[in-house]
PDB file of C-alpha atoms in Angstrom:
ATOM      1  CA  MET H   1     114.527 126.660  96.924  1.00 48.00           C
ATOM      2  CA  ASN H   2     112.944 124.002  94.974  1.00 44.00           C
ATOM      3  CA  ARG H   3     109.567 122.664  96.244  1.00 50.00           C
ATOM      4  CA  SER H   4     107.977 119.274  94.783  1.00 44.00           C
ATOM      5  CA  ARG H   5     104.753 119.187  97.475  1.00 50.00           C
ATOM      6  CA  ARG H   6     102.401 121.841  97.324  1.00 49.00           C
ATOM      7  CA  THR H   7     102.487 124.613  99.470  1.00 55.00           C
ATOM      8  CA  PRO H   8      98.891 125.342 101.325  1.00 57.00           C
ATOM      9  CA  THR H   9      95.716 127.261 100.283  1.00 56.00           C
ATOM     10  CA  THR H  10      93.013 128.571 102.031  1.00 54.00           C
ATOM     11  CA  ALA H  11      90.901 125.303 100.758  1.00 53.00           C
ATOM     12  CA  LEU H  12      93.905 123.184 101.610  1.00 53.00           C
ATOM     13  CA  LEU H  13      94.896 125.011 105.180  1.00 57.00           C
ATOM     14  CA  ALA H  14      91.027 124.748 105.797  1.00 56.00           C
ATOM     15  CA  ALA H  15      91.501 120.334 105.169  1.00 53.00           C
ATOM     16  CA  LEU H  16      94.668 120.635 106.948  1.00 54.00           C
ATOM     17  CA  LEU H  17      92.858 121.846 109.864  1.00 52.00           C
ATOM     18  CA  LEU H  18      90.247 119.697 109.664  1.00 50.00           C
ATOM     19  CA  THR H  19      92.927 116.192 109.319  1.00 46.00           C
ATOM     20  CA  SER H  20      94.716 117.742 112.591  1.00 46.00           C
ATOM     21  CA  PHE H  21      91.450 117.758 114.408  1.00 40.00           C
ATOM     22  CA  ALA H  22      90.188 114.430 113.145  1.00 38.00           C
ATOM     23  CA  THR H  23      93.130 112.625 113.799  1.00 37.00           C
ATOM     24  CA  GLY H  24      94.235 114.263 116.887  1.00 37.00           C
ATOM     25  CA  ALA H  25      97.321 115.443 115.174  1.00 36.00           C
ATOM     26  CA  GLY H  26      99.315 118.828 116.442  1.00 34.00           C
ATOM     27  CA  PRO H  27     102.539 119.821 117.622  1.00 33.00           C
ATOM     28  CA  ALA H  28     103.668 115.953 118.104  1.00 36.00           C
ATOM     29  CA  ARG H  29     107.280 116.718 117.144  1.00 48.00           C
ATOM     30  CA  ALA H  30     107.908 119.860 119.343  1.00 62.00           C
ATOM     31  CA  ASN H  31     105.967 120.639 122.713  1.00 61.00           C
ATOM     32  CA  ALA H  32     104.463 123.736 122.228  1.00 57.00           C
ATOM     33  CA  PRO H  33     105.491 126.599 125.475  1.00 58.00           C
ATOM     34  CA  GLY H  34     103.027 126.872 128.236  1.00 47.00           C
ATOM     35  CA  GLY H  35      99.743 129.064 128.198  1.00 42.00           C
ATOM     36  CA  LEU H  36      98.057 129.964 124.755  1.00 38.00           C
ATOM     37  CA  PRO H  37      99.409 133.227 123.670  1.00 39.00           C
ATOM     38  CA  ALA H  38      96.214 136.209 123.082  1.00 32.00           C
ATOM     39  CA  ALA H  39      96.583 138.991 120.341  1.00 30.00           C
ATOM     40  CA  ALA H  40      97.307 141.528 122.734  1.00 29.00           C
ATOM     41  CA  ALA H  41      98.563 139.748 125.827  1.00 32.00           C
ATOM     42  CA  PRO H  42     101.706 137.136 125.363  1.00 34.00           C
ATOM     43  CA  ALA H  43     101.680 133.980 127.934  1.00 40.00           C
ATOM     44  CA  ALA H  44     104.391 134.369 130.942  1.00 35.00           C
ATOM     45  CA  GLY H  45     107.182 132.370 130.609  1.00 39.00           C
ATOM     46  CA  PRO H  46     110.838 132.800 130.327  1.00 40.00           C
ATOM     47  CA  GLU H  47     112.588 135.819 128.718  1.00 45.00           C
ATOM     48  CA  SER H  48     115.012 136.582 126.906  1.00 49.00           C
ATOM     49  CA  ALA H  49     115.826 139.908 125.057  1.00 54.00           C
ATOM     50  CA  PRO H  50     114.655 139.525 121.766  1.00 56.00           C
ATOM     51  CA  PRO H  51     116.661 140.968 118.517  1.00 61.00           C
ATOM     52  CA  ALA H  52     117.420 144.200 117.862  1.00 60.00           C
ATOM     53  CA  ALA H  53     114.908 145.455 114.782  1.00 67.00           C
ATOM     54  CA  ASP H  54     116.078 145.946 111.530  1.00 82.00           C
ATOM     55  CA  PRO H  55     114.709 148.848 109.845  1.00 87.00           C
ATOM     56  CA  ALA H  56     115.659 147.674 106.708  1.00 88.00           C
ATOM     57  CA  VAL H  57     114.177 144.209 107.168  1.00 89.00           C
ATOM     58  CA  HIS H  58     110.342 145.907 108.441  1.00 86.00           C
ATOM     59  CA  GLY H  59     110.536 148.183 105.727  1.00 88.00           C
ATOM     60  CA  ALA H  60     110.798 144.958 103.272  1.00 91.00           C
ATOM     61  CA  LEU H  61     108.596 143.214 104.868  1.00 88.00           C
ATOM     62  CA  VAL H  62     105.633 145.702 104.825  1.00 89.00           C
ATOM     63  CA  THR H  63     106.534 145.847 100.893  1.00 90.00           C
ATOM     64  CA  ALA H  64     105.934 142.126 101.058  1.00 90.00           C
ATOM     65  CA  LEU H  65     103.058 142.369 102.755  1.00 89.00           C
ATOM     66  CA  ARG H  66     101.439 145.075 100.349  1.00 88.00           C
ATOM     67  CA  GLN H  67     102.317 143.218  97.389  1.00 90.00           C
ATOM     68  CA  ALA H  68     100.783 140.573  98.545  1.00 88.00           C
ATOM     69  CA  GLN H  69      97.900 142.128  98.627  1.00 83.00           C
ATOM     70  CA  VAL H  70      98.308 143.557  95.500  1.00 84.00           C
ATOM     71  CA  ASP H  71      98.522 140.365  93.958  1.00 83.00           C
ATOM     72  CA  SER H  72      95.377 139.162  95.093  1.00 78.00           C
ATOM     73  CA  PRO H  73      92.616 141.690  94.999  1.00 69.00           C
ATOM     74  CA  ASN H  74      90.015 139.710  94.770  1.00 68.00           C
ATOM     75  CA  ALA H  75      90.969 137.098  97.175  1.00 63.00           C
ATOM     76  CA  PRO H  76      90.422 137.185 101.199  1.00 62.00           C
ATOM     77  CA  LEU H  77      93.227 139.925 102.023  1.00 81.00           C
ATOM     78  CA  ARG H  78      94.431 137.286 104.835  1.00 91.00           C
ATOM     79  CA  HIS H  79      98.500 137.315 104.382  1.00 94.00           C
ATOM     80  CA  ILE H  80     101.377 136.271 106.394  1.00 96.00           C
ATOM     81  CA  CYS H  81     105.121 137.204 105.322  1.00 96.00           C
ATOM     82  CA  TYR H  82     108.420 136.754 106.700  1.00 97.00           C
ATOM     83  CA  ALA H  83     112.064 137.332 106.563  1.00 97.00           C
ATOM     84  CA  THR H  84     114.679 134.542 108.222  1.00 98.00           C
ATOM     85  CA  HIS H  85     117.979 135.394 109.677  1.00 97.00           C
ATOM     86  CA  VAL H  86     120.484 132.861 108.516  1.00 98.00           C
ATOM     87  CA  ALA H  87     123.650 132.011 109.900  1.00 97.00           C
ATOM     88  CA  ASN H  88     126.827 133.309 107.840  1.00 97.00           C
ATOM     89  CA  ILE H  89     124.217 135.651 105.535  1.00 97.00           C
ATOM     90  CA  GLY H  90     121.658 137.251 107.777  1.00 96.00           C
ATOM     91  CA  TRP H  91     118.442 138.462 106.895  1.00 96.00           C
ATOM     92  CA  GLN H  92     116.754 136.631 103.912  1.00 97.00           C
ATOM     93  CA  LYS H  93     114.508 138.210 101.571  1.00 96.00           C
ATOM     94  CA  PRO H  94     111.365 138.269 102.827  1.00 96.00           C
ATOM     95  CA  VAL H  95     108.425 135.547 101.557  1.00 97.00           C
ATOM     96  CA  CYS H  96     104.658 135.213 101.930  1.00 95.00           C
ATOM     97  CA  ASP H  97     101.629 133.248 102.517  1.00 94.00           C
ATOM     98  CA  GLY H  98     103.617 129.513 103.010  1.00 96.00           C
ATOM     99  CA  LYS H  99     106.563 130.299 100.518  1.00 97.00           C
ATOM    100  CA  PRO H 100     109.978 128.778 101.841  1.00 98.00           C
ATOM    101  CA  ASN H 101     112.808 130.984 103.445  1.00 98.00           C
ATOM    102  CA  GLY H 102     115.510 130.188 104.632  1.00 98.00           C
ATOM    103  CA  THR H 103     117.711 127.707 102.885  1.00 98.00           C
ATOM    104  CA  GLU H 104     118.387 123.653 102.300  1.00 97.00           C
ATOM    105  CA  GLY H 105     121.067 121.776 102.374  1.00 93.00           C
ATOM    106  CA  GLN H 106     123.598 123.948 103.452  1.00 97.00           C
ATOM    107  CA  SER H 107     123.826 123.190 107.098  1.00 97.00           C
ATOM    108  CA  LEU H 108     122.908 126.336 107.971  1.00 98.00           C
ATOM    109  CA  ALA H 109     120.879 127.281 110.904  1.00 98.00           C
ATOM    110  CA  ILE H 110     117.823 129.736 111.321  1.00 98.00           C
ATOM    111  CA  GLN H 111     119.060 132.051 114.425  1.00 98.00           C
ATOM    112  CA  ALA H 112     115.355 134.579 114.429  1.00 97.00           C
ATOM    113  CA  ILE H 113     112.318 135.593 112.283  1.00 97.00           C
ATOM    114  CA  ASP H 114     110.701 138.459 111.473  1.00 97.00           C
ATOM    115  CA  ILE H 115     107.145 138.355 111.072  1.00 97.00           C
ATOM    116  CA  ILE H 116     104.199 140.573 110.040  1.00 95.00           C
ATOM    117  CA  ALA H 117     100.397 139.599 109.333  1.00 95.00           C
ATOM    118  CA  THR H 118      97.107 141.050 108.067  1.00 93.00           C
ATOM    119  CA  ASN H 119      93.759 140.166 108.704  1.00 92.00           C
ATOM    120  CA  THR H 120      94.862 137.823 111.479  1.00 94.00           C
ATOM    121  CA  GLY H 121      92.796 139.893 114.514  1.00 93.00           C
ATOM    122  CA  GLY H 122      97.157 139.892 115.318  1.00 93.00           C
ATOM    123  CA  ILE H 123      99.465 137.139 115.489  1.00 94.00           C
ATOM    124  CA  CYS H 124     101.897 135.838 118.194  1.00 95.00           C
ATOM    125  CA  ALA H 125     105.218 133.573 117.890  1.00 96.00           C
ATOM    126  CA  ASP H 126     107.357 131.742 120.346  1.00 96.00           C
ATOM    127  CA  ALA H 127     111.158 130.211 119.378  1.00 96.00           C
ATOM    128  CA  ASN H 128     112.840 127.585 121.202  1.00 96.00           C
ATOM    129  CA  VAL H 129     116.369 128.753 121.109  1.00 97.00           C
ATOM    130  CA  GLN H 130     119.564 126.857 121.197  1.00 96.00           C
ATOM    131  CA  ASN H 131     120.600 127.274 125.115  1.00 95.00           C
ATOM    132  CA  ILE H 132     117.759 129.073 126.004  1.00 95.00           C
ATOM    133  CA  GLY H 133     114.705 126.642 125.269  1.00 95.00           C
ATOM    134  CA  TRP H 134     111.384 129.078 124.395  1.00 95.00           C
ATOM    135  CA  GLN H 135     111.887 132.740 124.874  1.00 94.00           C
ATOM    136  CA  GLY H 136     108.418 133.521 125.855  1.00 93.00           C
ATOM    137  CA  TRP H 137     105.406 135.187 123.430  1.00 93.00           C
ATOM    138  CA  ARG H 138     105.985 138.592 121.491  1.00 94.00           C
ATOM    139  CA  CYS H 139     103.184 139.300 119.972  1.00 94.00           C
ATOM    140  CA  GLY H 140     101.550 141.802 117.624  1.00 92.00           C
ATOM    141  CA  GLU H 141      98.861 143.998 116.246  1.00 93.00           C
ATOM    142  CA  ASP H 142      98.133 143.149 112.363  1.00 94.00           C
ATOM    143  CA  GLY H 143     100.772 145.103 110.218  1.00 92.00           C
ATOM    144  CA  THR H 144     103.265 145.096 113.302  1.00 92.00           C
ATOM    145  CA  ASP H 145     105.773 142.708 112.621  1.00 92.00           C
ATOM    146  CA  ILE H 146     107.753 140.469 115.881  1.00 94.00           C
ATOM    147  CA  LEU H 147     111.041 139.355 115.838  1.00 95.00           C
ATOM    148  CA  VAL H 148     111.890 136.073 117.858  1.00 96.00           C
ATOM    149  CA  GLY H 149     115.136 134.220 117.902  1.00 96.00           C
ATOM    150  CA  THR H 150     118.214 135.962 118.297  1.00 96.00           C
ATOM    151  CA  THR H 151     120.977 137.866 116.179  1.00 94.00           C
ATOM    152  CA  GLY H 152     124.430 138.158 116.729  1.00 93.00           C
ATOM    153  CA  GLN H 153     124.562 134.914 119.261  1.00 95.00           C
ATOM    154  CA  SER H 154     125.320 132.699 116.950  1.00 96.00           C
ATOM    155  CA  LEU H 155     122.399 129.984 118.595  1.00 97.00           C
ATOM    156  CA  GLN H 156     120.483 128.512 116.019  1.00 98.00           C
ATOM    157  CA  MET H 157     116.439 128.287 116.387  1.00 98.00           C
ATOM    158  CA  GLU H 158     115.073 124.929 116.770  1.00 97.00           C
ATOM    159  CA  ALA H 159     111.449 125.097 116.964  1.00 97.00           C
ATOM    160  CA  LEU H 160     108.929 128.197 116.067  1.00 97.00           C
ATOM    161  CA  ALA H 161     105.085 128.219 117.418  1.00 96.00           C
ATOM    162  CA  VAL H 162     102.437 130.773 115.986  1.00 97.00           C
ATOM    163  CA  SER H 163      98.815 131.593 117.066  1.00 96.00           C
ATOM    164  CA  ILE H 164      96.556 133.955 115.564  1.00 95.00           C
ATOM    165  CA  ALA H 165      93.366 135.507 117.051  1.00 94.00           C
ATOM    166  CA  THR H 166      91.349 134.346 114.260  1.00 92.00           C
ATOM    167  CA  ASN H 167      90.947 131.575 111.464  1.00 91.00           C
ATOM    168  CA  GLY H 168      93.540 129.258 111.219  1.00 93.00           C
ATOM    169  CA  ILE H 169      97.382 128.732 110.876  1.00 96.00           C
ATOM    170  CA  CYS H 170      99.875 126.485 109.676  1.00 97.00           C
ATOM    171  CA  ALA H 171     103.952 126.234 109.832  1.00 97.00           C
ATOM    172  CA  ASP H 172     105.923 123.457 108.896  1.00 97.00           C
ATOM    173  CA  ALA H 173     110.084 123.386 109.578  1.00 97.00           C
ATOM    174  CA  TYR H 174     112.817 122.325 107.391  1.00 98.00           C
ATOM    175  CA  VAL H 175     115.203 120.674 110.245  1.00 97.00           C
ATOM    176  CA  GLN H 176     118.169 119.237 109.857  1.00 97.00           C
ATOM    177  CA  ASN H 177     119.199 115.505 109.406  1.00 96.00           C
ATOM    178  CA  HIS H 178     114.950 115.368 108.600  1.00 96.00           C
ATOM    179  CA  GLY H 179     114.026 118.317 106.116  1.00 97.00           C
ATOM    180  CA  TRP H 180     110.670 119.061 105.613  1.00 97.00           C
ATOM    181  CA  LEU H 181     108.214 117.711 108.930  1.00 96.00           C
ATOM    182  CA  GLY H 182     105.220 118.762 107.280  1.00 96.00           C
ATOM    183  CA  PHE H 183     102.813 121.372 107.994  1.00 96.00           C
ATOM    184  CA  GLN H 184     101.644 121.871 111.995  1.00 95.00           C
ATOM    185  CA  CYS H 185      98.061 123.495 111.599  1.00 96.00           C
ATOM    186  CA  ALA H 186      95.838 125.265 114.599  1.00 95.00           C
ATOM    187  CA  ALA H 187      92.737 127.000 114.512  1.00 95.00           C
ATOM    188  CA  ALA H 188      92.253 130.246 116.145  1.00 94.00           C
ATOM    189  CA  LYS H 189      93.728 131.129 119.167  1.00 93.00           C
ATOM    190  CA  GLN H 190      95.570 127.800 119.416  1.00 94.00           C
ATOM    191  CA  VAL H 191      98.973 127.281 118.837  1.00 95.00           C
ATOM    192  CA  ALA H 192     100.906 125.945 115.788  1.00 96.00           C
ATOM    193  CA  VAL H 193     104.292 124.466 116.098  1.00 96.00           C
ATOM    194  CA  ALA H 194     107.081 123.614 113.335  1.00 97.00           C
ATOM    195  CA  GLY H 195     110.621 121.916 114.291  1.00 97.00           C
ATOM    196  CA  THR H 196     111.837 119.804 117.545  1.00 96.00           C
ATOM    197  CA  THR H 197     112.828 120.689 121.031  1.00 94.00           C
ATOM    198  CA  GLY H 198     115.345 118.879 122.766  1.00 94.00           C
ATOM    199  CA  GLN H 199     117.082 117.086 120.370  1.00 95.00           C
ATOM    200  CA  GLY H 200     119.350 119.650 119.307  1.00 96.00           C
ATOM    201  CA  LEU H 201     118.413 120.564 115.782  1.00 97.00           C
ATOM    202  CA  ARG H 202     118.734 123.101 113.656  1.00 98.00           C
ATOM    203  CA  MET H 203     116.306 124.546 111.783  1.00 98.00           C
ATOM    204  CA  GLU H 204     117.468 125.284 108.664  1.00 98.00           C
ATOM    205  CA  ALA H 205     114.150 127.095 106.507  1.00 98.00           C
ATOM    206  CA  VAL H 206     109.972 127.999 107.300  1.00 98.00           C
ATOM    207  CA  GLU H 207     106.677 128.263 105.375  1.00 98.00           C
ATOM    208  CA  ILE H 208     103.621 129.696 107.347  1.00 97.00           C
ATOM    209  CA  VAL H 209     100.516 130.010 105.915  1.00 96.00           C
ATOM    210  CA  VAL H 210      97.362 131.766 107.560  1.00 93.00           C
TER     211      VAL H 210
END
């Protein structure tokens, strides 16, 4: 997917976080699920069956994460990689560090996201899913991938909430009828939410950066 705007670097991530706090901006487009997640203990919330782990996707995510570390040996080794499960297509090839994953302009919904990160102190994610709402936090340590959303049920994801234990995280969503909404950022143990809720609008692509 081609993007004209810049993907956040470490410096831009810091600037986005500062701007968010200075202006009072935050996850205005989608309400975060109740409670703040901790890396080892998800906040209580409505539960739904997670999608079945796909060994091939897990392997691809681990490979992508290792490659990201190889590609930036002199930079801080904080990386996040993710793959989306797209309607009518299935799992997309993983990308890392703010690159878009999913589709644009094809009217295809993201149904699930598999995420892995390193040097974050642990990551939590939650998905707002058609007919379900917020599923409940799912958390993992560095190097462990977590899945949110559903597969095989033809249910679109409408929002994604993410949180990490250290430093900051930003996420952006390409949403039906709106395109890219703009990065939503959060500091450590706070929640960044990308997408919309209560509007029946599918997420079609996502970007995440730490």
